[in-house]
XYZ file of C-alpha atoms in Angstrom:
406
model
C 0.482 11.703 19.698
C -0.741 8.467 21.425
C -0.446 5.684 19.376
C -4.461 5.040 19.387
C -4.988 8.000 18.409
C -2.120 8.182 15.574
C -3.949 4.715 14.495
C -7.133 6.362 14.407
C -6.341 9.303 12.319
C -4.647 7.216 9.637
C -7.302 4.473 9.366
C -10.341 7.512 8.984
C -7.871 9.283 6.461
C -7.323 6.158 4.475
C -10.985 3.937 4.612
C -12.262 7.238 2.390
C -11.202 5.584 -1.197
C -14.443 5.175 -3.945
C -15.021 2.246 -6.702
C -12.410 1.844 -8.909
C -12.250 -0.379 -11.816
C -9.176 -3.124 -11.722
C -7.580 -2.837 -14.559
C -7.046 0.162 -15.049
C -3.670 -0.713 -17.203
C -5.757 -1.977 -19.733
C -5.797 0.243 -23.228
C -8.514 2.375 -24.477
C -9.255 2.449 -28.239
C -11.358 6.109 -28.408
C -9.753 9.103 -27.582
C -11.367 12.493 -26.170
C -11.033 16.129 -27.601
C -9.192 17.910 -25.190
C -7.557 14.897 -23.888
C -3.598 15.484 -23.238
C -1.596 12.470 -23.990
C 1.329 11.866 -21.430
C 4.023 9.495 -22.115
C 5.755 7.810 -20.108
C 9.041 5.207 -19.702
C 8.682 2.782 -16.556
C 11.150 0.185 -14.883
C 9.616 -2.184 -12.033
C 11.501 -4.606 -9.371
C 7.558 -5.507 -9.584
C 6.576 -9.125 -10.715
C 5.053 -9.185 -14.150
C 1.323 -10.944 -14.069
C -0.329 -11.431 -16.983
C -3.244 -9.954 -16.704
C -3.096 -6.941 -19.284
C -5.640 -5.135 -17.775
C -3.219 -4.854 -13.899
C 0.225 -5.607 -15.199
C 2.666 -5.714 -12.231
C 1.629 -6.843 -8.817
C 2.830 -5.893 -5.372
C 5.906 -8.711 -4.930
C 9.542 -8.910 -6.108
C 10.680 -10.011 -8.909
C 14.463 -11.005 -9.708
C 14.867 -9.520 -12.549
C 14.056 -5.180 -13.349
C 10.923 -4.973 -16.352
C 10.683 -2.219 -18.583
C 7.549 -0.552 -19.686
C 6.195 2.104 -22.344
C 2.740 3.590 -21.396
C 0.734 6.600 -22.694
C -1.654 8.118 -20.517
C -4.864 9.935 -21.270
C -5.703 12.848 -18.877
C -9.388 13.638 -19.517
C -9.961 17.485 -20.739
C -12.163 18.145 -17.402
C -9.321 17.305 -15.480
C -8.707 19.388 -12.352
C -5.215 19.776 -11.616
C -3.876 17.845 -8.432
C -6.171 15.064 -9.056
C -6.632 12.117 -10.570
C -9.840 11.365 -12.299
C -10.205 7.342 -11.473
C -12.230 5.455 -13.831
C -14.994 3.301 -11.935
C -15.913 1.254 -15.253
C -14.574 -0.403 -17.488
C -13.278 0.863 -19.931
C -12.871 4.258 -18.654
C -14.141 7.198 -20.205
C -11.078 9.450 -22.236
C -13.646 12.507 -21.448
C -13.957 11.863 -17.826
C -11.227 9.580 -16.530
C -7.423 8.510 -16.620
C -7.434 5.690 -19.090
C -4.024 4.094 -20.565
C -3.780 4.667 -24.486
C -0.797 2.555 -24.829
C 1.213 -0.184 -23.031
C 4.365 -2.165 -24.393
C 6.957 -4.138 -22.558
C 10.838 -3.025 -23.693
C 13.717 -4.319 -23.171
C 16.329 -2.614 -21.398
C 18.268 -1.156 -24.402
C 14.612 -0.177 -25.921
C 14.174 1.400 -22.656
C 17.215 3.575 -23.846
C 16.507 3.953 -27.475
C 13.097 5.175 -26.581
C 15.009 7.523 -24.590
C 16.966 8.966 -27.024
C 13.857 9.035 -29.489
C 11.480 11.101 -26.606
C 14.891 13.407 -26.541
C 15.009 13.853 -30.526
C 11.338 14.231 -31.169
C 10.938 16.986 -27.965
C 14.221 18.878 -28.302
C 14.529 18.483 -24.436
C 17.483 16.691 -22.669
C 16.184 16.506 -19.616
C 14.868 13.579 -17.461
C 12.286 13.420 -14.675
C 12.177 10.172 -12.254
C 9.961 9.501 -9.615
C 9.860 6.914 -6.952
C 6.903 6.278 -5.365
C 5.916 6.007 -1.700
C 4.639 3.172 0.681
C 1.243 1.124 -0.039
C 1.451 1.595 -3.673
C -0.433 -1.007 -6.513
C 1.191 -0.606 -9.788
C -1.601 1.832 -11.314
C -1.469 4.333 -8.465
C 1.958 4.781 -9.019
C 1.477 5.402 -13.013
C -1.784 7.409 -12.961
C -0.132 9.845 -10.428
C 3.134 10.084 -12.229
C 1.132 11.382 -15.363
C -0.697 13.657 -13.118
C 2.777 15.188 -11.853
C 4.146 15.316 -15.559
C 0.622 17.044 -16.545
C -0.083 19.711 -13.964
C 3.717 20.588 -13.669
C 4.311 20.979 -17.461
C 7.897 19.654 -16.512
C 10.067 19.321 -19.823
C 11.825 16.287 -20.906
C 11.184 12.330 -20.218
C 8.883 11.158 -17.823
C 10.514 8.080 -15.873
C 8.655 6.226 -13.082
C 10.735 3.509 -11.092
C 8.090 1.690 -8.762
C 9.085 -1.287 -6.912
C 6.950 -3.993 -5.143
C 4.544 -2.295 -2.807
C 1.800 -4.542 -1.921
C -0.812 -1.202 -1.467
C -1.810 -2.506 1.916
C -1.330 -0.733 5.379
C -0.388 -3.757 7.189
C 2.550 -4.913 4.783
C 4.723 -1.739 5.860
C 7.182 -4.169 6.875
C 7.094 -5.940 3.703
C 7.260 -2.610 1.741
C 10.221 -1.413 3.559
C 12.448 -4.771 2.813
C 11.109 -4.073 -0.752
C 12.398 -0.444 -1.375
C 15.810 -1.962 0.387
C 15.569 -4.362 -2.276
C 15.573 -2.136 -5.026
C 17.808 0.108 -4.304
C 20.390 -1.086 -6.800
C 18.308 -1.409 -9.749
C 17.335 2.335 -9.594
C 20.822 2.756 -8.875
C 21.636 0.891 -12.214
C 18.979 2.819 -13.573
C 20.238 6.544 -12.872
C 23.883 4.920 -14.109
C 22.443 4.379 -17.500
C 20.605 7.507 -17.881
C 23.587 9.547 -16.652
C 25.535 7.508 -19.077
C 23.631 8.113 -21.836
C 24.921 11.354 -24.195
C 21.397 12.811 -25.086
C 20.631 12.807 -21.377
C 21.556 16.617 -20.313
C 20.076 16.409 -17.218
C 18.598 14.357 -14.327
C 15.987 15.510 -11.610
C 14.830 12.907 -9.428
C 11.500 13.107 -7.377
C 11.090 10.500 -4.329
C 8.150 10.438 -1.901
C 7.534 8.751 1.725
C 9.030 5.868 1.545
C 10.351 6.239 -1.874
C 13.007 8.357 0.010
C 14.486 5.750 0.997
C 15.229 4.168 -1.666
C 16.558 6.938 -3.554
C 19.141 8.119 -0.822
C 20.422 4.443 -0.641
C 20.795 4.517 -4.301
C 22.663 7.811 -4.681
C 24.527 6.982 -1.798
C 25.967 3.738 -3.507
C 26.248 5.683 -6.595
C 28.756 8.048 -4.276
C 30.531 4.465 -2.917
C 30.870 3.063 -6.238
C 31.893 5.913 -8.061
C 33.327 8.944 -5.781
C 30.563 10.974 -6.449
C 26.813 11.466 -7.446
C 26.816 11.498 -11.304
C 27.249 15.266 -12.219
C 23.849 14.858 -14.098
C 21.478 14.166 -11.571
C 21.030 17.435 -10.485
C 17.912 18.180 -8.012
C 16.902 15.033 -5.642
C 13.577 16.555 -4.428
C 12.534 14.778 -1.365
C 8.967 14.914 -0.180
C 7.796 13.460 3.044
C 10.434 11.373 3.784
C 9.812 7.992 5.592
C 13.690 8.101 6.977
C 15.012 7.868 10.637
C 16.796 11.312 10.901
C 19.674 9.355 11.855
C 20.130 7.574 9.314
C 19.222 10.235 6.892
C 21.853 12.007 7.735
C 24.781 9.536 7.277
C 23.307 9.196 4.194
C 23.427 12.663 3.076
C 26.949 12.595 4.194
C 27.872 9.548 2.599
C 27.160 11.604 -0.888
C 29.997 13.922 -0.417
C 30.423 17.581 -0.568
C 29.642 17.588 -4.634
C 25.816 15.941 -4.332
C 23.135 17.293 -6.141
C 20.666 20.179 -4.893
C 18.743 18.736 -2.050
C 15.221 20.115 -1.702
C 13.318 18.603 1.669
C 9.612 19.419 2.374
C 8.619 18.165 5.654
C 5.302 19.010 7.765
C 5.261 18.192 11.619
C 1.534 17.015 11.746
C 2.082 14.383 9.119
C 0.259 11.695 10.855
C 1.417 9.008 8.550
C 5.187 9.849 9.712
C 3.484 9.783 12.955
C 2.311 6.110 12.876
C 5.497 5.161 11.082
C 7.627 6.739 13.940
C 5.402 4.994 16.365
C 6.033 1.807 14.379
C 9.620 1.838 14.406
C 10.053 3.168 17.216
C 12.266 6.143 15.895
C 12.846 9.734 17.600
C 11.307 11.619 14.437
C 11.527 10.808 10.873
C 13.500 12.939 8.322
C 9.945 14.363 6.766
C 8.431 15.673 10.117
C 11.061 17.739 11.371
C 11.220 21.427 12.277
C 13.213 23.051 10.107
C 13.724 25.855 11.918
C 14.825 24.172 15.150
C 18.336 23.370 16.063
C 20.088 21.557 15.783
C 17.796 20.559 12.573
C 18.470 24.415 11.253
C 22.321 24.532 11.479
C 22.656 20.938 9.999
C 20.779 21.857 6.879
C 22.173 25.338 6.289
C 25.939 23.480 6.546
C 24.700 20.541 3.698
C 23.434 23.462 1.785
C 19.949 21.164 1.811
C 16.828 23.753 1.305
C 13.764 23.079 3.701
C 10.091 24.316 3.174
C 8.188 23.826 6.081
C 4.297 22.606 5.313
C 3.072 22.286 8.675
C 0.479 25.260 9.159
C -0.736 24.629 5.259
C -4.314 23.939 5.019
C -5.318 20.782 2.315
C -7.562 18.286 1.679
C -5.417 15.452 2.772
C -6.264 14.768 6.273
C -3.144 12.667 7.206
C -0.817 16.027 6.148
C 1.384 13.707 4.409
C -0.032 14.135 0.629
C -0.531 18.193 1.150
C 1.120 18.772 -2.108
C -1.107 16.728 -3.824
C -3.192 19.804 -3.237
C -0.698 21.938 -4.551
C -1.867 23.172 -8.131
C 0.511 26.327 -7.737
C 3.580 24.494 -6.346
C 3.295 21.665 -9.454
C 3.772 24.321 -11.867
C 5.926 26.560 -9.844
C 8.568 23.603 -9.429
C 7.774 22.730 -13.664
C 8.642 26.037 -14.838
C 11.859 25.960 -12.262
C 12.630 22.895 -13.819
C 12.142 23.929 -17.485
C 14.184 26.770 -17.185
C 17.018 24.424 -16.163
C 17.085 26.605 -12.251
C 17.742 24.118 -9.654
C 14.855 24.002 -7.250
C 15.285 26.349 -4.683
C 18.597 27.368 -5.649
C 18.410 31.136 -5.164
C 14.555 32.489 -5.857
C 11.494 30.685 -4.065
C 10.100 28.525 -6.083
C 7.000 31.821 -5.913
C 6.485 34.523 -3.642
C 4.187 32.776 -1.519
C 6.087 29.350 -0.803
C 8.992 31.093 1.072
C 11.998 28.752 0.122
C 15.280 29.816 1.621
C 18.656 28.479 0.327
C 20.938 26.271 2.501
C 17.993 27.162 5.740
C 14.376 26.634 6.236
C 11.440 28.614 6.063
C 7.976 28.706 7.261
C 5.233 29.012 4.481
C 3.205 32.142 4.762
C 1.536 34.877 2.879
C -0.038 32.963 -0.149
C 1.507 29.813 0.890
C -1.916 29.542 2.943
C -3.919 29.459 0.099
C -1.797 26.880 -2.111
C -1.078 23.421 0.053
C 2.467 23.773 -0.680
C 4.682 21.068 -1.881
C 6.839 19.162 -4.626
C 4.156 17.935 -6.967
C 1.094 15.702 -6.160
C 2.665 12.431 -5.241
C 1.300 8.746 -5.258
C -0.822 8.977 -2.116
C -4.008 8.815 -3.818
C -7.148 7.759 -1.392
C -8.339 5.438 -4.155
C -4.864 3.660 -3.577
C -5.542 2.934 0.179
C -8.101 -0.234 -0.740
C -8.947 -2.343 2.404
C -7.953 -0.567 5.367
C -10.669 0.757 7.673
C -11.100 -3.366 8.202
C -7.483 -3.723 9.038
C -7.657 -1.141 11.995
C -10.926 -2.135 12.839
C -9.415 -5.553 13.523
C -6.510 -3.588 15.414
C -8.439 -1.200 17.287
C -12.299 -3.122 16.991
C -13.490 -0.667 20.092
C -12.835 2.747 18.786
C -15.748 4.591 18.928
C -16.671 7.017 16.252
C -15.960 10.238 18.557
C -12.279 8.870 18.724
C -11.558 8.865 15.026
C -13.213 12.171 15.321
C -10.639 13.859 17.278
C -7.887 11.861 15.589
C -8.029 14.206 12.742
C -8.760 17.608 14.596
């Protein structure tokens, strides 16, 4: 893809976002009938503002925060979505609005731990790491979408670290997921350390990939081997230089977790990071059933599902799962049955998952937009951009953007 054109695609793909209100963190008094409550534990290499209503910002801090926050998902929700509010306060009937928000400490990030374990009966964790271009509420509004739609048991965990949520700070993003890399290390340490915690399952999107393999694969360094807890790494998209995800992979040793990969070769936003780099292909557009891509994941035992031909509503094929309503709960009832994902059954009949190889969605895959569930590449996160590539590309005419996203 020529790099005008890959610029094109992901500037028309990402201008689309609608009015949002700003502080979105802020809590809501009224609840709605119907409304689910999701809770949810967070920890942030973000820096703490103090605006309520916003919370965390987009640069580092020196120290990790700890958060408690309750969702609200609105009763006429629509799963795969996220219902924005575009006033404030949002509306519990309509809209995501935050019920609840209280800093913690780290050991009341633990107690509340063991508490969520207790009250549900369920010892298992869920973590996600968020992608690239980020703000602090797109991260939490989409984890409580994934926790939602998938029905996933256990503790909802987000680790988000300082995105900025702009397309031209990809530089600064990446040196920000390298720099927190060993607080979600330290993170994972205490939850696999912690006796009520049966079980760990760690989600990680776009960039987010990145910083999860670096953490495991210190984890492996420090200790011999991936704790014996953490038990599906589920990577979606994955902004990774092949290369380098593959000494990382091998770096975890021959006792890692299950390694589930979803990749789609017309993900244009691995496209314009590839063509920013300058990298042969990233990890997350791959084809899985290529060689010498097929024989290397069949020996790490890694499963692949291959997203490429899946039709979705996400022009940039990078969030396709975020279309996914029957993958989200597919992957929560694997997950609340305690099967590791992909481990010897598709995750359904239609998704095609093949253990320690790759397969091609077909079948009913075309009518659900396959993937883990929706991630944190929400439009309404992607705030100023058409002016950025306007300013890069100012004489790209409106035809050109067309055929950008044919």
């Amino acid at each position: 893809m020529k790099p005008a054109v890959v610029v094109a695609a992901v500037a028309l793909a990402l201008s689309a976002c609608g009015t949002r209100a700003p502080d979105a963190m802020l809590p809501v008094q009224a609840e709605a009938i119907g409304a689910q409550r999701v809770p949810m534990l967070v920890a942030t290499t973000r820096n703490p503002l103090p605006d309520p209503g916003v919370l965390f910002g987009g640069e580092r801090s020196t120290r990790v925060s700890f958060q408690r926050i309750d969702v609200s998902v609105p009763p006429t929700h629509r799963v795969g979505e996220v219902e924005w509010p575009d006033t404030s306060p949002g509306d519990p009937a309509r809209h995501f609005v935050t019920l609840r928000s209280e800093p913690l400490e780290e050991a009341g990030l633990r107690d509340t731990v063991r508490e969520m374990i207790r009250k549900s009966g369920q010892r298992r964790v869920l973590v996600f790491v968020h992608g690239y271009n980020n703000q602090f509420d797109d991260a939490v509004f989409r984890f409580a979408q994934i926790k939602h739609d998938s029905a996933a048991p256990g503790v909802a965990i987000l680790f988000t670290w300082p995105s900025r949520g702009r397309l031209l700070a990809y530089p600064y993003d990446r040196e920000s997921a390298t720099y927190s890399r060993g607080a979600l290390e330290r993170l994972l340490n205490g939850l696999a350390a912690e006796p009520s915690v049966g079980e760990i399952n760690v989600l990680a999107h776009s960039m987010g990939n990145w910083v999860t393999l670096e953490a495991l694969r210190q984890q492996a360094i420090r200790k011999g081997r991936v704790p014996e807890k953490i038990r599906n790494v589920m990577l979606a998209a994955p902004d990774v230089d092949i290369d380098v995800a593959r000494t990382q992979v091998l770096d975890l040793g021959p006792r890692r977790p299950k390694i589930t990969l979803f990749v789609s070769q017309d993900d244009r936003a691995l496209a314009f990071s590839r063509l920013f780099w300058g990298s042969a292909v990233q990890l997350g557009a791959i084809d899985p059933e290529a060689e010498p891509y097929r024989t290397a994941l069949a020996r790490a035992n890694i499963t692949a599902v291959d997203l490429t031909r899946i039709n979705s509503g996400d022009p940039l094929h990078h969030a396709t799962f975020a279309e996914s309503p029957d993958v989200v709960r597919s992957i929560g009832a694997r997950l609340a049955t305690g099967q590791a994902v992909g481990h010897e059954q598709s995750l359904g009949e239609g998704i095609g998952l093949v253990v320690g190889g790759a397969a091609r969605s077909i079948g009913a895959a075309a009518t659900a937009a396959a993937s883990i569930p929706a991630a944190a590449v929400d439009p309404a996160s992607r705030r100023n951009l058409e002016d950025n590539f306007k300013s890069i590309l100012p004489g790209l005419t409106d035809r050109q953007q067309g055929v950008a996203t044919d």
